[in-house]
Tab-separated table of N, CA and C and ligand atoms in Angstrom:
chain	number	residue	atom	x	y	z
A	506	MET	N	0.990	-1.102	-0.020
A	506	MET	CA	0.009	0.220	0.074
A	506	MET	C	1.152	1.460	-0.007
A	507	ALA	N	0.484	2.122	-0.822
A	507	ALA	CA	1.500	3.449	-0.643
A	507	ALA	C	1.324	4.093	0.505
A	508	ARG	N	2.543	4.745	0.722
A	508	ARG	CA	2.463	5.600	2.039
A	508	ARG	C	1.750	6.940	2.074
A	509	ILE	N	0.710	7.085	2.942
A	509	ILE	CA	0.313	8.396	3.222
A	509	ILE	C	0.751	9.359	3.799
A	510	GLN	N	1.032	10.251	3.546
A	510	GLN	CA	1.277	11.842	4.606
A	510	GLN	C	0.401	12.393	4.820
A	511	LEU	N	0.199	12.522	6.174
A	511	LEU	CA	-0.289	13.392	7.087
A	511	LEU	C	-0.051	14.347	7.430
A	512	SER	N	-1.118	15.772	7.705
A	512	SER	CA	-0.277	17.052	8.068
A	512	SER	C	-1.806	17.609	9.044
A	513	THR	N	-1.384	18.563	9.684
A	513	THR	CA	-2.702	19.796	10.473
A	513	THR	C	-3.259	20.288	9.266
A	514	GLY	N	-2.632	20.632	8.421
A	514	GLY	CA	-3.297	21.332	7.278
A	514	GLY	C	-4.102	20.534	6.303
A	515	ARG	N	-3.980	19.560	6.269
A	515	ARG	CA	-4.776	18.405	5.820
A	515	ARG	C	-5.972	17.939	6.521
A	516	LEU	N	-5.212	17.674	7.795
A	516	LEU	CA	-6.776	17.562	8.681
A	516	LEU	C	-7.950	18.559	8.867
A	517	ASN	N	-7.133	19.849	8.720
A	517	ASN	CA	-8.152	21.034	8.500
A	517	ASN	C	-8.369	21.881	7.328
A	518	SER	N	-8.473	20.986	6.454
A	518	SER	CA	-8.494	21.129	5.135
A	518	SER	C	-10.049	22.040	4.747
A	519	ASP	N	-9.886	22.810	3.504
A	519	ASP	CA	-11.425	23.267	3.195
A	519	ASP	C	-12.292	21.998	2.640
A	520	PHE	N	-11.373	21.120	2.313
A	520	PHE	CA	-12.348	19.837	1.762
A	520	PHE	C	-12.796	18.903	2.803
A	521	VAL	N	-12.132	18.900	4.186
A	521	VAL	CA	-13.069	18.333	5.252
A	521	VAL	C	-13.937	19.266	5.563
A	522	ARG	N	-13.927	20.627	5.868
A	522	ARG	CA	-14.911	21.289	6.675
A	522	ARG	C	-15.984	21.343	5.470
A	523	ARG	N	-15.787	21.138	3.729
A	523	ARG	CA	-16.616	21.154	2.959
A	523	ARG	C	-17.729	19.904	3.258
A	524	VAL	N	-17.321	18.899	3.025
A	524	VAL	CA	-18.001	17.737	3.172
A	524	VAL	C	-18.823	17.729	4.439
A	525	ALA	N	-18.430	18.163	5.721
A	525	ALA	CA	-19.050	18.166	6.869
A	525	ALA	C	-19.931	19.312	6.670
A	526	GLU	N	-19.995	20.521	6.130
A	526	GLU	CA	-20.811	21.356	5.977
A	526	GLU	C	-22.060	20.886	4.889
A	527	LEU	N	-21.647	20.221	4.068
A	527	LEU	CA	-22.650	19.591	2.726
A	527	LEU	C	-23.864	18.492	3.608
A	528	SER	N	-22.917	17.772	3.908
A	528	SER	CA	-23.228	16.451	4.399
A	528	SER	C	-24.162	16.647	5.974
A	529	GLY	N	-23.697	17.879	6.412
A	529	GLY	CA	-24.550	18.033	7.687
A	529	GLY	C	-23.965	17.192	9.329
A	530	GLN	N	-22.771	16.230	8.904
A	530	GLN	CA	-22.256	15.381	9.448
A	530	GLN	C	-21.333	15.424	10.548
A	531	ASP	N	-21.259	15.126	11.364
A	531	ASP	CA	-20.202	15.230	12.538
A	531	ASP	C	-18.951	14.050	11.978
A	532	LEU	N	-18.098	14.163	11.302
A	532	LEU	CA	-17.453	13.471	10.856
A	532	LEU	C	-16.510	12.707	11.625
A	533	LEU	N	-16.268	13.430	12.872
A	533	LEU	CA	-15.291	12.450	13.549
A	533	LEU	C	-16.245	11.571	14.560
A	534	ALA	N	-17.178	11.354	14.478
A	534	ALA	CA	-18.342	10.714	15.304
A	534	ALA	C	-17.641	9.347	14.910
A	535	CYS	N	-17.673	8.864	14.113
A	535	CYS	CA	-16.995	7.841	13.248
A	535	CYS	C	-15.862	7.333	13.988
A	536	TYR	N	-15.976	6.217	14.633
A	536	TYR	CA	-15.084	5.490	15.134
A	536	TYR	C	-14.182	4.345	14.507
A	537	GLN	N	-14.735	3.962	13.456
A	537	GLN	CA	-14.493	2.802	12.683
A	537	GLN	C	-14.626	1.320	13.009
A	538	CYS	N	-16.068	1.402	13.241
A	538	CYS	CA	-16.350	0.046	13.809
A	538	CYS	C	-16.304	-0.862	12.536
A	539	GLY	N	-16.961	-0.258	11.496
A	539	GLY	CA	-17.097	-1.483	10.060
A	539	GLY	C	-18.222	-1.865	10.065
A	540	LYS	N	-18.989	-1.710	10.885
A	540	LYS	CA	-20.917	-2.065	10.556
A	540	LYS	C	-21.240	-1.689	9.082
A	541	CYS	N	-21.024	-0.408	8.794
A	541	CYS	CA	-21.221	0.200	7.528
A	541	CYS	C	-21.023	-0.614	6.556
A	542	SER	N	-19.740	-1.034	6.474
A	542	SER	CA	-19.262	-1.460	5.601
A	542	SER	C	-19.690	-3.236	5.081
A	543	ALA	N	-19.391	-3.665	6.447
A	543	ALA	CA	-20.212	-4.734	6.519
A	543	ALA	C	-21.618	-5.137	5.766
A	544	GLY	N	-22.418	-4.530	5.976
A	544	GLY	CA	-23.513	-4.506	5.624
A	544	GLY	C	-24.157	-3.541	4.305
A	545	CYS	N	-23.243	-3.118	3.562
A	545	CYS	CA	-23.280	-2.471	2.631
A	545	CYS	C	-23.528	-3.417	1.197
A	546	PRO	N	-24.762	-3.407	0.465
A	546	PRO	CA	-24.669	-4.324	-0.815
A	546	PRO	C	-24.090	-4.170	-1.796
A	547	ALA	N	-23.193	-2.750	-1.698
A	547	ALA	CA	-22.412	-2.594	-2.780
A	547	ALA	C	-21.044	-2.533	-2.981
A	548	ALA	N	-20.735	-2.862	-1.355
A	548	ALA	CA	-19.500	-3.082	-1.145
A	548	ALA	C	-18.516	-3.790	-2.081
A	549	GLY	N	-18.856	-5.175	-2.505
A	549	GLY	CA	-18.392	-5.968	-3.472
A	549	GLY	C	-18.062	-5.250	-4.502
A	550	SER	N	-18.277	-4.084	-5.048
A	550	SER	CA	-18.018	-3.519	-6.307
A	550	SER	C	-17.203	-2.199	-5.754
A	551	MET	N	-17.096	-1.905	-4.743
A	551	MET	CA	-16.183	-0.710	-4.356
A	551	MET	C	-14.443	-1.004	-3.931
A	552	ASN	N	-13.751	-0.166	-4.649
A	552	ASN	CA	-12.407	-0.022	-4.518
A	552	ASN	C	-12.056	0.222	-3.130
A	553	VAL	N	-12.855	1.094	-2.454
A	553	VAL	CA	-12.450	1.496	-0.947
A	553	VAL	C	-13.498	1.147	-0.297
A	554	LEU	N	-13.884	0.751	0.957
A	554	LEU	CA	-14.970	0.384	1.451
A	554	LEU	C	-15.835	1.441	2.258
A	555	PRO	N	-17.003	2.127	2.303
A	555	PRO	CA	-17.540	2.910	3.027
A	555	PRO	C	-16.707	3.267	4.435
A	556	SER	N	-16.709	2.358	5.154
A	556	SER	CA	-15.900	3.026	6.264
A	556	SER	C	-14.709	3.618	6.039
A	557	GLN	N	-14.177	2.927	5.179
A	557	GLN	CA	-12.519	3.494	4.478
A	557	GLN	C	-12.721	4.868	3.839
A	558	ILE	N	-13.800	5.368	3.361
A	558	ILE	CA	-14.068	6.608	2.795
A	558	ILE	C	-14.201	7.735	3.967
A	559	ILE	N	-15.084	7.359	4.818
A	559	ILE	CA	-15.086	8.333	5.672
A	559	ILE	C	-13.540	8.572	6.709
A	560	ARG	N	-13.107	7.359	6.831
A	560	ARG	CA	-11.573	7.506	7.384
A	560	ARG	C	-10.796	8.495	6.661
A	561	LEU	N	-10.643	8.292	5.296
A	561	LEU	CA	-9.737	9.033	4.502
A	561	LEU	C	-10.757	10.265	4.422
A	562	VAL	N	-11.957	10.714	4.739
A	562	VAL	CA	-12.214	11.951	4.525
A	562	VAL	C	-11.705	12.460	5.911
A	563	GLN	N	-12.225	11.818	6.924
A	563	GLN	CA	-11.403	12.618	8.226
A	563	GLN	C	-10.358	12.818	8.274
A	564	LEU	N	-9.212	12.108	7.654
A	564	LEU	CA	-7.646	12.512	7.579
A	564	LEU	C	-7.574	13.674	6.316
A	565	GLY	N	-8.760	14.037	5.499
A	565	GLY	CA	-8.308	14.761	4.798
A	565	GLY	C	-7.308	14.868	3.563
A	566	LEU	N	-7.798	13.330	3.170
A	566	LEU	CA	-7.011	12.783	1.868
A	566	LEU	C	-7.956	12.816	0.401
A	567	GLU	N	-7.947	14.075	0.136
A	567	GLU	CA	-9.139	14.464	-0.638
A	567	GLU	C	-9.059	13.975	-2.050
A	568	ASP	N	-7.908	13.642	-2.592
A	568	ASP	CA	-7.559	13.153	-3.943
A	568	ASP	C	-7.889	11.715	-3.895
A	569	GLU	N	-7.621	10.917	-2.713
A	569	GLU	CA	-7.668	9.604	-2.555
A	569	GLU	C	-9.456	9.425	-2.466
A	570	VAL	N	-9.947	10.448	-2.395
A	570	VAL	CA	-11.616	10.234	-1.972
A	570	VAL	C	-12.182	10.562	-3.125
A	571	LEU	N	-11.745	11.819	-3.846
A	571	LEU	CA	-12.723	12.257	-4.905
A	571	LEU	C	-11.783	11.282	-6.296
A	572	GLN	N	-11.241	10.647	-6.425
A	572	GLN	CA	-10.816	9.642	-7.152
A	572	GLN	C	-11.367	8.243	-7.079
A	573	SER	N	-11.974	7.788	-6.015
A	573	SER	CA	-12.480	6.457	-5.672
A	573	SER	C	-13.815	6.397	-6.489
A	574	GLU	N	-13.955	5.107	-7.040
A	574	GLU	CA	-14.980	4.801	-7.549
A	574	GLU	C	-16.097	4.363	-6.598
A	575	THR	N	-15.826	4.295	-5.688
A	575	THR	CA	-17.004	3.882	-4.359
A	575	THR	C	-18.204	5.017	-4.560
A	576	ILE	N	-17.882	6.227	-4.317
A	576	ILE	CA	-18.794	7.207	-4.193
A	576	ILE	C	-19.930	6.964	-5.314
A	577	TRP	N	-19.561	6.441	-6.327
A	577	TRP	CA	-20.233	6.377	-7.606
A	577	TRP	C	-20.894	5.103	-7.368
A	578	TYR	N	-20.689	4.295	-6.750
A	578	TYR	CA	-21.304	2.377	-6.729
A	578	TYR	C	-22.430	3.114	-5.452
A	579	CYS	N	-22.291	4.000	-4.602
A	579	CYS	CA	-22.988	4.258	-3.209
A	579	CYS	C	-24.555	4.190	-4.014
A	580	ALA	N	-25.556	3.300	-3.434
A	580	ALA	CA	-26.816	3.634	-4.130
A	580	ALA	C	-27.778	4.135	-2.828
A	581	SER	N	-27.373	4.948	-1.960
A	581	SER	CA	-27.645	5.844	-1.135
A	581	SER	C	-29.090	4.750	-0.593
A	582	CYS	N	-28.781	3.521	-0.213
A	582	CYS	CA	-29.645	2.732	0.522
A	582	CYS	C	-29.885	2.835	1.493
A	583	LEU	N	-29.284	3.483	2.459
A	583	LEU	CA	-29.229	4.134	3.814
A	583	LEU	C	-29.143	2.706	4.589
A	584	THR	N	-28.472	1.764	4.355
A	584	THR	CA	-28.246	0.377	5.236
A	584	THR	C	-27.544	0.866	6.452
A	585	CYS	N	-26.458	1.822	5.541
A	585	CYS	CA	-24.922	2.255	6.520
A	585	CYS	C	-25.864	2.607	7.711
A	586	VAL	N	-26.826	3.886	7.094
A	586	VAL	CA	-27.311	4.463	7.992
A	586	VAL	C	-27.808	4.103	9.199
A	587	ALA	N	-28.648	3.045	9.016
A	587	ALA	CA	-29.172	2.306	9.944
A	587	ALA	C	-28.396	1.485	11.005
A	588	ARG	N	-27.443	0.916	10.568
A	588	ARG	CA	-26.340	0.283	11.102
A	588	ARG	C	-25.542	0.871	11.941
A	589	CYS	N	-25.405	2.209	11.661
A	589	CYS	CA	-24.639	2.914	12.202
A	589	CYS	C	-24.794	3.313	14.046
A	590	PRO	N	-23.796	2.525	14.816
A	590	PRO	CA	-23.839	2.839	16.167
A	590	PRO	C	-23.818	4.722	16.934
A	591	LYS	N	-22.925	5.256	15.635
A	591	LYS	CA	-22.976	6.432	16.147
A	591	LYS	C	-23.693	7.388	15.555
A	592	GLY	N	-24.415	7.268	14.557
A	592	GLY	CA	-25.274	8.030	13.911
A	592	GLY	C	-25.055	8.785	12.812
A	593	VAL	N	-24.135	8.086	12.016
A	593	VAL	CA	-23.525	9.273	11.046
A	593	VAL	C	-24.276	8.582	9.720
A	594	ASP	N	-24.542	9.707	9.062
A	594	ASP	CA	-25.569	9.420	7.733
A	594	ASP	C	-24.453	9.264	6.600
A	595	LEU	N	-23.628	8.064	6.566
A	595	LEU	CA	-22.917	7.917	5.474
A	595	LEU	C	-23.357	8.221	4.029
A	596	ALA	N	-24.564	7.748	4.082
A	596	ALA	CA	-25.234	8.108	2.547
A	596	ALA	C	-25.187	9.832	2.019
A	597	ARG	N	-25.348	10.707	3.327
A	597	ARG	CA	-25.389	11.917	3.104
A	597	ARG	C	-23.680	12.447	2.808
A	598	VAL	N	-22.812	11.856	3.201
A	598	VAL	CA	-21.230	12.154	3.290
A	598	VAL	C	-21.174	11.864	1.715
A	599	MET	N	-21.407	10.601	1.524
A	599	MET	CA	-21.268	10.191	0.014
A	599	MET	C	-22.016	11.243	-0.803
A	600	GLU	N	-22.946	11.729	-0.940
A	600	GLU	CA	-23.691	12.489	-1.775
A	600	GLU	C	-22.611	13.910	-1.601
A	601	ALA	N	-22.374	14.136	-0.354
A	601	ALA	CA	-21.983	15.932	-0.321
A	601	ALA	C	-20.075	15.449	-1.288
A	602	ILE	N	-19.744	14.161	-0.977
A	602	ILE	CA	-18.305	13.671	-1.947
A	602	ILE	C	-18.615	13.852	-3.447
A	603	ARG	N	-19.757	13.321	-3.786
A	603	ARG	CA	-20.086	13.486	-4.978
A	603	ARG	C	-19.989	14.985	-5.632
A	604	LYS	N	-20.628	15.530	-4.947
A	604	LYS	CA	-20.906	17.263	-5.403
A	604	LYS	C	-19.865	17.680	-5.594
A	605	ILE	N	-18.901	17.413	-4.791
A	605	ILE	CA	-17.794	18.202	-4.993
A	605	ILE	C	-16.768	17.371	-6.057
A	606	ALA	N	-16.760	16.091	-6.421
A	606	ALA	CA	-16.368	15.551	-7.190
A	606	ALA	C	-16.535	16.070	-8.898
A	607	LEU	N	-18.094	16.091	-8.697
A	607	LEU	CA	-18.608	16.751	-9.911
A	607	LEU	C	-18.376	18.205	-10.068
A	608	GLU	N	-18.074	18.749	-9.249
A	608	GLU	CA	-17.511	20.547	-9.519
A	608	GLU	C	-16.508	20.163	-10.129
A	609	ARG	N	-15.605	19.420	-9.313
A	609	ARG	CA	-14.204	19.708	-9.910
A	609	ARG	C	-13.870	18.824	-11.498
A	610	TYR	N	-14.525	17.603	-11.516
A	610	TYR	CA	-14.043	16.950	-12.727
A	610	TYR	C	-15.096	17.148	-13.963
A	611	GLY	N	-16.422	17.626	-13.337
A	611	GLY	CA	-17.464	17.538	-14.430
A	611	GLY	C	-18.380	16.250	-14.392
A	612	ASP	N	-19.242	16.207	-14.963
A	612	ASP	CA	-20.073	15.330	-15.206
A	612	ASP	C	-19.192	13.847	-15.147
A	613	HIS	N	-20.030	12.965	-14.928
A	613	HIS	CA	-19.284	11.433	-14.477
A	613	HIS	C	-20.055	10.682	-15.435
A	614	ILE	N	-21.194	11.261	-16.163
A	614	ILE	CA	-21.722	10.428	-17.367
A	614	ILE	C	-21.988	11.623	-18.624
A	615	LEU	N	-21.794	11.175	-19.469
A	615	LEU	CA	-22.049	12.195	-20.634
A	615	LEU	C	-23.376	11.419	-21.209
A	616	VAL	N	-24.629	12.511	-21.150
A	616	VAL	CA	-25.577	11.958	-21.902
A	616	VAL	C	-25.261	11.681	-23.193
A	617	THR	N	-24.217	12.669	-24.323
A	617	THR	CA	-24.268	12.369	-25.622
A	617	THR	C	-23.659	10.632	-25.996
A	618	LYS	N	-23.374	10.235	-24.858
A	618	LYS	CA	-22.482	8.912	-24.836
A	618	LYS	C	-23.438	7.654	-24.616
A	619	ILE	N	-24.687	8.073	-24.312
A	619	ILE	CA	-25.609	6.883	-24.153
A	619	ILE	C	-26.474	6.808	-25.763
A	620	SER	N	-26.350	5.270	-26.062
A	620	SER	CA	-26.530	4.988	-26.974
A	620	SER	C	-28.352	5.346	-27.306
A	621	PRO	N	-28.951	5.508	-28.896
A	621	PRO	CA	-30.856	5.388	-28.549
A	621	PRO	C	-31.352	4.242	-28.106
A	622	ASP	N	-30.809	3.044	-28.335
A	622	ASP	CA	-30.747	1.622	-27.979
A	622	ASP	C	-31.174	2.110	-26.615
A	623	GLU	N	-30.058	2.367	-25.587
A	623	GLU	CA	-30.214	2.231	-23.947
A	623	GLU	C	-31.390	3.391	-23.664
A	624	LEU	N	-31.309	4.695	-24.369
A	624	LEU	CA	-32.238	5.675	-23.990
A	624	LEU	C	-33.855	4.892	-24.035
A	625	ALA	N	-33.716	4.064	-25.120
A	625	ALA	CA	-35.622	3.492	-25.454
A	625	ALA	C	-35.404	2.602	-24.385
A	626	GLU	N	-34.390	1.419	-23.894
A	626	GLU	CA	-34.707	0.479	-23.263
A	626	GLU	C	-34.934	1.092	-21.306
A	627	TRP	N	-34.307	2.057	-21.288
A	627	TRP	CA	-34.082	2.328	-19.669
A	627	TRP	C	-35.302	2.618	-19.170
A	628	PRO	N	-35.551	2.486	-17.953
A	628	PRO	CA	-36.874	3.550	-17.408
A	628	PRO	C	-36.328	4.913	-17.302
A	629	GLN	N	-37.350	5.708	-17.463
A	629	GLN	CA	-37.265	6.863	-17.103
A	629	GLN	C	-36.688	7.731	-15.989
A	630	GLN	N	-37.377	6.676	-15.034
A	630	GLN	CA	-37.215	6.969	-13.508
A	630	GLN	C	-35.386	6.915	-13.470
A	631	ALA	N	-35.008	5.839	-14.096
A	631	ALA	CA	-33.885	5.431	-14.022
A	631	ALA	C	-32.732	6.702	-14.236
A	632	PHE	N	-33.415	7.324	-15.523
A	632	PHE	CA	-32.555	8.457	-16.075
A	632	PHE	C	-32.761	9.507	-14.893
A	633	ILE	N	-33.370	9.854	-14.630
A	633	ILE	CA	-33.800	10.883	-13.879
A	633	ILE	C	-32.754	11.055	-13.010
A	634	GLY	N	-32.926	9.834	-12.111
A	634	GLY	CA	-32.369	9.472	-10.766
A	634	GLY	C	-30.626	9.430	-11.165
A	635	GLY	N	-30.590	8.945	-12.442
A	635	GLY	CA	-29.103	8.749	-12.774
A	635	GLY	C	-28.684	10.212	-12.937
A	636	PHE	N	-29.301	10.998	-13.615
A	636	PHE	CA	-28.952	12.637	-14.082
A	636	PHE	C	-28.702	13.077	-12.590
A	637	ARG	N	-29.348	13.234	-11.798
A	637	ARG	CA	-29.257	13.766	-10.520
A	637	ARG	C	-27.853	13.428	-9.806
A	638	LYS	N	-27.521	11.825	-9.743
A	638	LYS	CA	-26.540	11.371	-9.351
A	638	LYS	C	-25.002	11.680	-10.192
A	639	TYR	N	-25.551	11.237	-11.094
A	639	TYR	CA	-23.804	11.465	-12.346
A	639	TYR	C	-23.499	12.704	-12.604
A	640	THR	N	-24.492	13.753	-12.969
A	640	THR	CA	-24.047	15.194	-13.551
A	640	THR	C	-24.386	16.630	-12.588
A	641	ARG	N	-24.003	17.714	-13.012
A	641	ARG	CA	-23.997	18.685	-12.274
A	641	ARG	C	-25.444	19.583	-12.362
B	1617	LIG	S1	-26.116	4.137	1.351
B	1617	LIG	FE1	-24.210	3.597	-0.107
B	1617	LIG	S2	-22.802	3.058	1.362
B	1617	LIG	FE2	-24.322	3.116	2.545
B	1617	LIG	S3	-24.675	0.784	2.400
B	1617	LIG	FE3	-26.350	2.038	0.979
B	1617	LIG	S4	-24.803	1.575	-1.090
B	1617	LIG	FE4	-23.250	1.150	1.194
B	1618	LIG	S1	-20.850	2.190	10.889
B	1618	LIG	FE1	-20.553	4.620	11.846
B	1618	LIG	S2	-19.098	4.508	13.557
B	1618	LIG	FE2	-18.791	2.463	12.150
B	1618	LIG	S3	-17.414	2.611	10.477
B	1618	LIG	FE3	-19.182	3.259	9.738
B	1618	LIG	S4	-19.660	5.404	9.827
B	1618	LIG	FE4	-18.213	4.626	11.162
């Protein structure tokens, strides 16, 4: 595993403050019990587990968080929220991180890349939900 550099600047960065502000969550409440990751139905597809995401945010490791595929796999199913003994709403944290990633890197999917066949096949509700999640 790559060596991670920590600093007080990172721990108190604008990124950490912004995630806390947008999500409305006390990020330091998480004590890494792992119950969120153990129950997450999407964990098998994630490259970083949900509990690891919140740890990376606590440490201010912005690039590692924003470049993770995990934030896009999170289905906002709220299983982690129901399981968390500290009342952390991780779904809101994921949503906040996605918002910051969209602002920084632009849309995660391009509407113009969706084929007419897919457009005809996919349920309209899935499109609306997808655009809300993956575009600015
Ligand atoms: S809200 Fe996201 S992180 Fe939480 S359990 Fe559901 S898919 Fe996993
Ligand atoms: S369940 Fe809550 S306290 Fe436990 S690791 Fe997940 S977010 Fe942190």
